[in-house]
Short mmCIF file of C-alpha atoms and ligand atoms in Angstrom, two decimals:
data_model
loop_
_atom_site.label_atom_id
_atom_site.label_comp_id
_atom_site.label_asym_id
_atom_site.label_seq_id
_atom_site.Cartn_x
_atom_site.Cartn_y
_atom_site.Cartn_z
CA MET A 1 0.00 0.00 0.00
CA LYS A 2 2.63 2.49 1.08
CA GLU A 3 4.77 1.76 -1.99
CA LYS A 4 1.81 2.04 -4.31
CA VAL A 5 0.89 5.48 -2.93
CA LYS A 6 4.50 6.64 -3.19
CA ALA A 7 4.86 5.44 -6.76
CA LEU A 8 1.60 7.06 -7.76
CA THR A 9 2.48 10.33 -6.02
CA ASP A 10 5.97 10.52 -7.55
CA GLN A 11 4.59 9.85 -11.00
CA ALA A 12 1.85 12.45 -10.57
CA LEU A 13 4.28 15.06 -9.18
CA ARG A 14 6.52 14.60 -12.19
CA GLU A 15 3.60 15.05 -14.58
CA ILE A 16 2.37 18.13 -12.68
CA GLY A 17 5.84 19.68 -12.90
CA GLU A 18 5.96 19.01 -16.63
CA SER A 19 2.42 20.12 -17.47
CA LYS A 20 2.36 22.99 -19.96
CA THR A 21 -1.23 24.16 -19.82
CA GLN A 22 -3.98 24.72 -17.29
CA SER A 23 -6.17 22.13 -18.99
CA ALA A 24 -3.40 19.47 -18.96
CA LEU A 25 -3.03 20.15 -15.25
CA ASN A 26 -6.74 19.76 -14.75
CA ASP A 27 -6.65 16.39 -16.57
CA ILE A 28 -4.03 15.18 -14.11
CA ARG A 29 -6.11 16.34 -11.17
CA VAL A 30 -9.18 14.49 -12.40
CA ARG A 31 -7.20 11.37 -13.22
CA VAL A 32 -5.48 11.16 -9.82
CA LEU A 33 -7.69 12.97 -7.31
CA GLY A 34 -11.12 12.78 -8.98
CA LYS A 35 -14.05 10.67 -7.74
CA SER A 36 -12.93 7.68 -9.74
CA GLY A 37 -9.31 8.75 -9.71
CA GLU A 38 -6.29 6.61 -9.00
CA LEU A 39 -5.71 7.79 -5.42
CA THR A 40 -9.41 7.59 -4.59
CA ALA A 41 -9.36 4.01 -5.84
CA LEU A 42 -6.54 3.19 -3.39
CA LEU A 43 -8.64 4.66 -0.58
CA ARG A 44 -11.48 2.38 -1.61
CA ASN A 45 -9.18 -0.64 -1.44
CA MET A 46 -8.74 -0.01 2.29
CA LYS A 47 -11.57 -2.38 3.04
CA ASP A 48 -9.13 -5.18 2.17
CA LEU A 49 -6.82 -4.07 5.01
CA SER A 50 -6.98 -5.16 8.60
CA PRO A 51 -8.63 -2.69 11.03
CA GLU A 52 -5.24 -1.99 12.64
CA GLU A 53 -3.66 -1.07 9.31
CA ARG A 54 -6.50 1.18 8.16
CA PRO A 55 -5.74 4.42 10.12
CA GLU A 56 -2.11 4.33 8.99
CA ALA A 57 -3.14 3.74 5.35
CA GLY A 58 -5.75 6.49 5.53
CA LYS A 59 -3.12 8.88 6.84
CA ILE A 60 -0.73 8.02 4.01
CA VAL A 61 -3.37 8.54 1.34
CA ASN A 62 -4.56 11.84 2.82
CA GLU A 63 -1.01 13.14 3.08
CA ALA A 64 -0.43 12.20 -0.54
CA ARG A 65 -3.65 13.95 -1.55
CA GLU A 66 -2.63 17.12 0.30
CA LYS A 67 0.82 17.07 -1.25
CA LEU A 68 -0.63 16.66 -4.76
CA GLU A 69 -3.22 19.36 -4.24
CA GLU A 70 -0.53 21.76 -3.12
CA ALA A 71 1.64 20.89 -6.11
CA ILE A 72 -1.28 21.39 -8.50
CA ALA A 73 -2.12 24.78 -6.94
CA ALA A 74 1.50 25.91 -7.14
CA ARG A 75 1.82 24.79 -10.74
CA LEU A 76 -1.46 26.46 -11.64
CA LYS A 77 -0.21 29.71 -10.17
CA THR A 78 2.96 29.49 -12.25
CA LEU A 79 1.02 28.68 -15.42
CA ASP A 80 -1.42 31.56 -14.78
CA GLU A 81 1.47 33.95 -14.32
CA GLU A 82 3.11 32.73 -17.50
CA THR A 83 -0.13 33.18 -19.45
CA LEU A 84 -0.57 36.69 -18.11
CA ASN A 85 3.02 37.66 -18.89
CA LYS A 86 2.68 36.27 -22.38
CA ARG A 87 -0.48 38.29 -22.98
CA LEU A 88 1.05 41.45 -21.55
CA LYS A 89 3.98 41.01 -23.86
CA GLU A 90 1.90 40.30 -26.94
CA GLU A 91 -0.70 42.99 -26.33
CA ARG A 92 1.73 45.65 -25.23
CA ILE A 93 1.00 49.05 -26.74
CA ASP A 94 4.07 50.78 -28.01
CA ILE A 95 3.42 54.35 -27.06
CA THR A 96 6.55 55.52 -28.82
CA ILE A 97 5.12 54.77 -32.26
CA ASP A 98 4.04 58.01 -33.89
CA GLU A 99 1.84 56.89 -36.76
CA LYS A 100 -1.50 57.62 -35.11
CA THR A 101 -0.69 61.10 -33.77
CA PRO A 102 -3.59 63.31 -34.90
CA GLN A 103 -2.58 66.20 -37.12
CA MET A 104 -2.63 69.47 -35.25
CA GLY A 105 -5.01 72.07 -36.55
CA GLY A 106 -4.16 75.72 -36.94
CA TYR A 107 -5.93 79.03 -37.04
CA HIS A 108 -7.68 80.17 -40.19
CA PRO A 109 -5.92 83.24 -41.66
CA LEU A 110 -9.04 85.34 -41.06
CA THR A 111 -9.00 84.32 -37.40
CA ILE A 112 -5.30 85.13 -37.07
CA VAL A 113 -5.77 88.64 -38.45
CA ARG A 114 -9.03 89.21 -36.57
CA ASN A 115 -7.34 88.25 -33.29
CA LYS A 116 -4.49 90.66 -34.00
CA ILE A 117 -6.89 93.50 -34.74
CA VAL A 118 -8.92 92.66 -31.63
CA ASP A 119 -5.73 92.60 -29.54
CA PHE A 120 -4.65 95.96 -30.90
CA PHE A 121 -7.94 97.75 -30.21
CA THR A 122 -8.57 96.12 -26.85
CA SER A 123 -5.10 97.33 -25.85
CA LEU A 124 -6.45 100.84 -26.58
CA GLY A 125 -9.36 100.17 -24.24
CA CYS A 126 -12.10 98.93 -26.61
CA ILE A 127 -14.65 96.42 -25.38
CA ILE A 128 -15.77 93.68 -27.77
CA ALA A 129 -19.44 93.93 -28.67
CA ASP A 130 -21.37 91.22 -30.48
CA SER A 131 -24.59 91.75 -32.37
CA PRO A 132 -26.99 89.61 -34.43
CA GLU A 133 -26.34 88.51 -38.01
CA ILE A 134 -30.08 88.49 -38.67
CA GLU A 135 -31.16 92.07 -38.15
CA THR A 136 -34.15 94.32 -38.51
CA ASP A 137 -34.29 97.08 -41.09
CA TYR A 138 -34.17 99.56 -38.20
CA TYR A 139 -30.70 98.59 -36.92
CA ASN A 140 -29.10 97.92 -40.30
CA PHE A 141 -30.48 101.06 -42.02
CA GLU A 142 -33.06 103.28 -40.39
CA ALA A 143 -31.21 104.09 -37.15
CA LEU A 144 -28.01 104.56 -39.17
CA ASN A 145 -29.62 107.51 -40.93
CA ILE A 146 -30.58 105.47 -44.01
CA PRO A 147 -34.37 105.79 -44.36
CA ALA A 148 -36.37 103.51 -46.68
CA ASP A 149 -36.13 105.73 -49.77
CA HIS A 150 -32.48 106.69 -49.26
CA PRO A 151 -30.29 106.15 -52.33
CA ALA A 152 -27.48 104.85 -50.06
CA ARG A 153 -29.44 101.59 -49.74
CA GLU A 154 -28.34 100.91 -53.30
CA MET A 155 -24.71 100.80 -52.11
CA GLN A 156 -25.39 97.53 -50.36
CA ASP A 157 -27.28 94.79 -52.14
CA THR A 158 -29.09 93.34 -49.17
CA PHE A 159 -30.55 89.87 -48.53
CA PHE A 160 -34.06 90.42 -47.17
CA VAL A 161 -35.77 87.67 -45.16
CA THR A 162 -39.04 89.62 -44.91
CA ASP A 163 -39.81 93.29 -45.62
CA ASN A 164 -38.46 94.13 -42.21
CA ILE A 165 -35.92 91.40 -41.45
CA LEU A 166 -32.60 91.02 -43.27
CA LEU A 167 -29.11 89.56 -43.08
CA ARG A 168 -27.04 92.49 -41.86
CA SER A 169 -25.10 94.09 -44.68
CA GLN A 170 -22.71 95.90 -42.33
CA THR A 171 -21.48 95.53 -38.77
CA SER A 172 -22.47 99.19 -38.33
CA ALA A 173 -25.80 97.79 -37.06
CA GLY A 174 -23.82 96.88 -33.93
CA GLN A 175 -23.09 100.59 -33.31
CA ILE A 176 -26.76 101.22 -32.62
CA ARG A 177 -27.23 98.13 -30.45
CA THR A 178 -24.19 99.05 -28.39
CA MET A 179 -25.10 102.72 -27.96
CA GLU A 180 -28.62 101.71 -26.87
CA LYS A 181 -27.14 99.63 -24.06
CA ILE A 182 -23.97 101.50 -23.09
CA LYS A 183 -23.84 105.25 -22.67
CA PRO A 184 -20.65 107.21 -23.34
CA PRO A 185 -17.77 107.26 -22.66
CA LEU A 186 -17.74 104.27 -24.94
CA LYS A 187 -15.04 102.47 -26.94
CA MET A 188 -16.05 99.31 -28.72
CA LEU A 189 -14.98 96.90 -31.42
CA SER A 190 -17.44 94.57 -33.11
CA PRO A 191 -16.10 91.89 -35.46
CA GLY A 192 -18.55 89.76 -37.40
CA ARG A 193 -19.98 88.29 -40.56
CA VAL A 194 -21.91 90.41 -43.03
CA PHE A 195 -23.93 89.48 -46.10
CA ARG A 196 -24.54 91.02 -49.48
CA ALA A 197 -26.15 89.64 -52.63
CA ASP A 198 -22.90 89.71 -54.64
CA GLU A 199 -21.79 87.20 -57.23
CA VAL A 200 -18.76 85.18 -56.15
CA ASP A 201 -15.54 86.24 -57.86
CA ALA A 202 -11.90 86.93 -56.93
CA THR A 203 -12.84 90.03 -54.91
CA HIS A 204 -16.48 89.41 -53.93
CA SER A 205 -18.28 86.94 -51.69
CA PRO A 206 -21.91 86.98 -50.46
CA VAL A 207 -20.53 86.35 -46.96
CA PHE A 208 -17.59 88.34 -45.71
CA HIS A 209 -16.28 89.92 -42.53
CA GLN A 210 -16.11 93.39 -41.10
CA ILE A 211 -14.75 94.84 -37.91
CA GLU A 212 -16.64 97.84 -36.65
CA GLY A 213 -15.06 100.33 -34.32
CA LEU A 214 -16.82 103.08 -32.36
CA VAL A 215 -15.63 105.71 -29.90
CA VAL A 216 -18.02 108.18 -28.28
CA ASP A 217 -17.05 110.64 -25.60
CA LYS A 218 -16.95 114.32 -24.84
CA GLY A 219 -14.58 116.20 -27.16
CA ILE A 220 -13.82 113.43 -29.67
CA THR A 221 -12.61 115.02 -32.93
CA LEU A 222 -11.42 114.05 -36.37
CA CYS A 223 -7.88 114.23 -34.92
CA ASP A 224 -8.69 111.27 -32.67
CA LEU A 225 -9.96 109.34 -35.68
CA LYS A 226 -6.86 110.13 -37.71
CA GLY A 227 -4.42 109.39 -34.89
CA THR A 228 -6.06 106.08 -33.99
CA LEU A 229 -6.32 104.80 -37.54
CA ASP A 230 -2.81 105.94 -38.43
CA LEU A 231 -1.51 103.96 -35.44
CA PHE A 232 -3.56 100.99 -36.59
CA ALA A 233 -2.09 101.13 -40.12
CA LYS A 234 1.46 101.36 -38.76
CA GLN A 235 0.84 98.43 -36.46
CA PHE A 236 -0.39 96.22 -39.30
CA PHE A 237 1.64 97.26 -42.30
CA GLY A 238 4.88 98.40 -40.67
CA ALA A 239 6.14 101.47 -38.79
CA GLN A 240 7.09 103.29 -42.00
CA THR A 241 3.48 103.13 -43.28
CA LYS A 242 1.84 106.45 -44.17
CA THR A 243 -1.90 107.04 -44.23
CA ARG A 244 -4.08 109.39 -46.22
CA PHE A 245 -7.68 110.33 -45.62
CA ARG A 246 -9.90 110.92 -48.64
CA PRO A 247 -13.34 112.57 -48.36
CA SER A 248 -16.11 110.02 -48.77
CA TYR A 249 -19.74 109.50 -47.97
CA PHE A 250 -21.59 107.31 -45.49
CA PRO A 251 -25.04 108.35 -44.20
CA PHE A 252 -24.09 107.51 -40.60
CA THR A 253 -20.89 109.57 -40.46
CA GLU A 254 -20.27 113.24 -41.20
CA PRO A 255 -17.67 114.00 -42.37
CA SER A 256 -16.81 110.63 -43.83
CA VAL A 257 -13.43 109.42 -45.03
CA GLU A 258 -11.87 106.56 -46.88
CA VAL A 259 -8.50 105.62 -45.38
CA ASP A 260 -5.59 104.51 -47.53
CA ALA A 261 -2.29 103.07 -46.32
CA SER A 262 0.92 103.39 -48.32
CA CYS A 263 1.53 100.12 -50.14
CA ALA A 264 3.63 97.82 -47.95
CA ARG A 265 4.90 95.91 -50.98
CA CYS A 266 6.47 98.78 -52.93
CA GLY A 267 6.66 101.38 -50.17
CA GLY A 268 4.54 103.78 -52.19
CA THR A 269 6.35 103.83 -55.52
CA GLY A 270 3.67 101.81 -57.31
CA CYS A 271 3.40 98.07 -58.03
CA ASN A 272 0.81 95.53 -59.11
CA VAL A 273 -0.55 95.14 -55.55
CA CYS A 274 -1.48 98.85 -55.35
CA LYS A 275 -2.22 98.99 -59.08
CA GLY A 276 0.56 101.50 -59.56
CA THR A 277 -0.94 104.10 -57.19
CA GLY A 278 1.30 103.50 -54.15
CA TRP A 279 -1.82 103.47 -51.93
CA ILE A 280 -4.17 100.77 -50.70
CA GLU A 281 -7.64 101.45 -49.36
CA ILE A 282 -7.99 99.82 -45.96
CA LEU A 283 -11.24 101.06 -44.40
CA GLY A 284 -14.13 103.50 -44.28
CA ALA A 285 -14.63 105.85 -41.35
CA GLY A 286 -16.02 109.14 -40.16
CA MET A 287 -17.38 111.24 -37.31
CA VAL A 288 -20.63 109.73 -36.01
CA ASN A 289 -23.56 111.58 -37.59
CA ARG A 290 -25.59 113.66 -35.12
CA ASN A 291 -28.78 111.89 -36.18
CA VAL A 292 -27.30 108.52 -35.21
CA LEU A 293 -26.45 109.77 -31.72
CA VAL A 294 -29.95 111.21 -31.34
CA ASN A 295 -31.46 107.87 -32.44
CA CYS A 296 -29.58 106.22 -29.57
CA GLY A 297 -30.64 108.78 -26.98
CA ILE A 298 -27.24 110.46 -26.82
CA ASP A 299 -27.04 114.28 -26.85
CA PRO A 300 -24.95 115.27 -29.91
CA ASP A 301 -24.19 118.67 -28.38
CA GLU A 302 -22.53 116.98 -25.43
CA TYR A 303 -20.95 114.00 -27.10
CA THR A 304 -19.17 113.33 -30.36
CA GLY A 305 -17.63 110.18 -31.73
CA PHE A 306 -15.89 108.47 -34.60
CA ALA A 307 -16.59 105.13 -36.23
CA PHE A 308 -14.81 102.92 -38.72
CA GLY A 309 -15.44 99.68 -40.58
CA VAL A 310 -12.57 97.43 -41.65
CA GLY A 311 -13.01 94.72 -44.28
CA LEU A 312 -11.31 91.82 -42.53
CA ASP A 313 -11.05 89.69 -45.68
CA ARG A 314 -9.44 92.55 -47.55
CA ILE A 315 -6.86 93.23 -44.84
CA THR A 316 -6.09 89.51 -44.55
CA ASN A 317 -5.54 89.25 -48.29
CA LEU A 318 -3.24 92.26 -48.18
CA ILE A 319 -1.18 90.94 -45.29
CA TYR A 320 -0.70 87.48 -46.78
CA GLY A 321 -0.64 88.47 -50.43
CA ILE A 322 -3.71 86.37 -51.26
CA SER A 323 -4.96 87.35 -54.70
CA ASP A 324 -8.21 85.38 -54.84
CA LEU A 325 -10.77 85.87 -52.05
CA ARG A 326 -12.34 82.50 -52.82
CA THR A 327 -9.36 80.59 -51.44
CA VAL A 328 -10.11 82.08 -48.02
CA PHE A 329 -13.60 80.55 -48.02
CA GLU A 330 -13.02 77.22 -49.73
CA ASN A 331 -11.28 75.65 -46.71
CA ASP A 332 -8.83 73.68 -48.80
CA ILE A 333 -6.52 72.17 -46.17
CA ARG A 334 -3.46 72.62 -48.43
CA PHE A 335 -4.11 76.35 -48.56
CA LEU A 336 -4.89 76.70 -44.85
CA LYS A 337 -1.81 74.74 -43.76
CA GLN A 338 0.44 77.54 -44.98
CA PHE A 339 -0.69 79.76 -42.11
CA ASN A 340 0.20 77.39 -39.24
N1 LIG B 401 -20.41 100.25 -42.84
C1 LIG B 401 -19.55 100.82 -43.84
C2 LIG B 401 -19.48 99.83 -45.01
O1 LIG B 401 -19.89 98.72 -44.89
C3 LIG B 401 -18.17 101.07 -43.30
C4 LIG B 401 -18.14 102.14 -42.26
C5 LIG B 401 -18.27 101.83 -40.93
C6 LIG B 401 -17.97 103.49 -42.63
C7 LIG B 401 -18.23 102.84 -39.97
C8 LIG B 401 -17.94 104.47 -41.68
C9 LIG B 401 -18.09 104.14 -40.36
O2 LIG B 401 -19.03 100.20 -46.09
#
């Protein structure tokens, strides 16, 4: 009996030590320790032994069972660890591989230039004012001193939604909304999209961008307008830039001016960018018309102001030398990448 148990145990221990998989190990367990297993069979044979021999035999078998169970558990632990390590190795993610790095985006050229203009004017104390793209006739025209029959309406081919509601054709509508809410002293900048029923070509788009500026306070004069816009031109086109102010007409400013900057490309001698004139028109401006102040409940005898409207697309094209406005709106990634 004792020899049989020893032989069986040694054999089983060897097999356990050599087993390569969890299922092979389980087979051994069933074969040796299972209900009809080899060791269990020996236990059953105890009835053939004398009563004096039985306790000793039972002890031997139980010790063998314990020993085998321990060996199986230890081997199982090793096999489980090996399996885990193998999986960790195989499924390891190599974080040093670069192929899936997402491409970084960049700012759109219009956003770059807009941010620069915003930075410049906020550094002079302007607040940023937003106003709706869908406007009423009152804010886009009427309150800006452009009544229904005014010929100046022809200057801007407007998209009407109804008789009274339209897509704003100029950010100047934001002047009125701001002056209704905030009383002078007031310095504001209002960048935004504007809409006009223009055919698309190299210099026209039905959607484009303006940046409106407005300053109202006691004692504001044309000198303030000139000084501010001259500083602006120098900031954007270089310190050597000169400005000139040509008389113009807008119903909401009086007097009105068109502001030209000396051509940054040729320095004013004339080239294809400035069409040989040496000057480039950069914005429209003027002293706020008295009627506009009155419409906003501001006393024009106490307060004066100046306003300007910059075409953001135009300035952006000038700065980057973009000759076709369409490229700015088409969002071709190859074009946009150049500005990163
Ligand atoms: N709103 C004018 C335009 O769209 C520009 C402008 C703004 C002129 C403010 C004077 C003052 O042409």
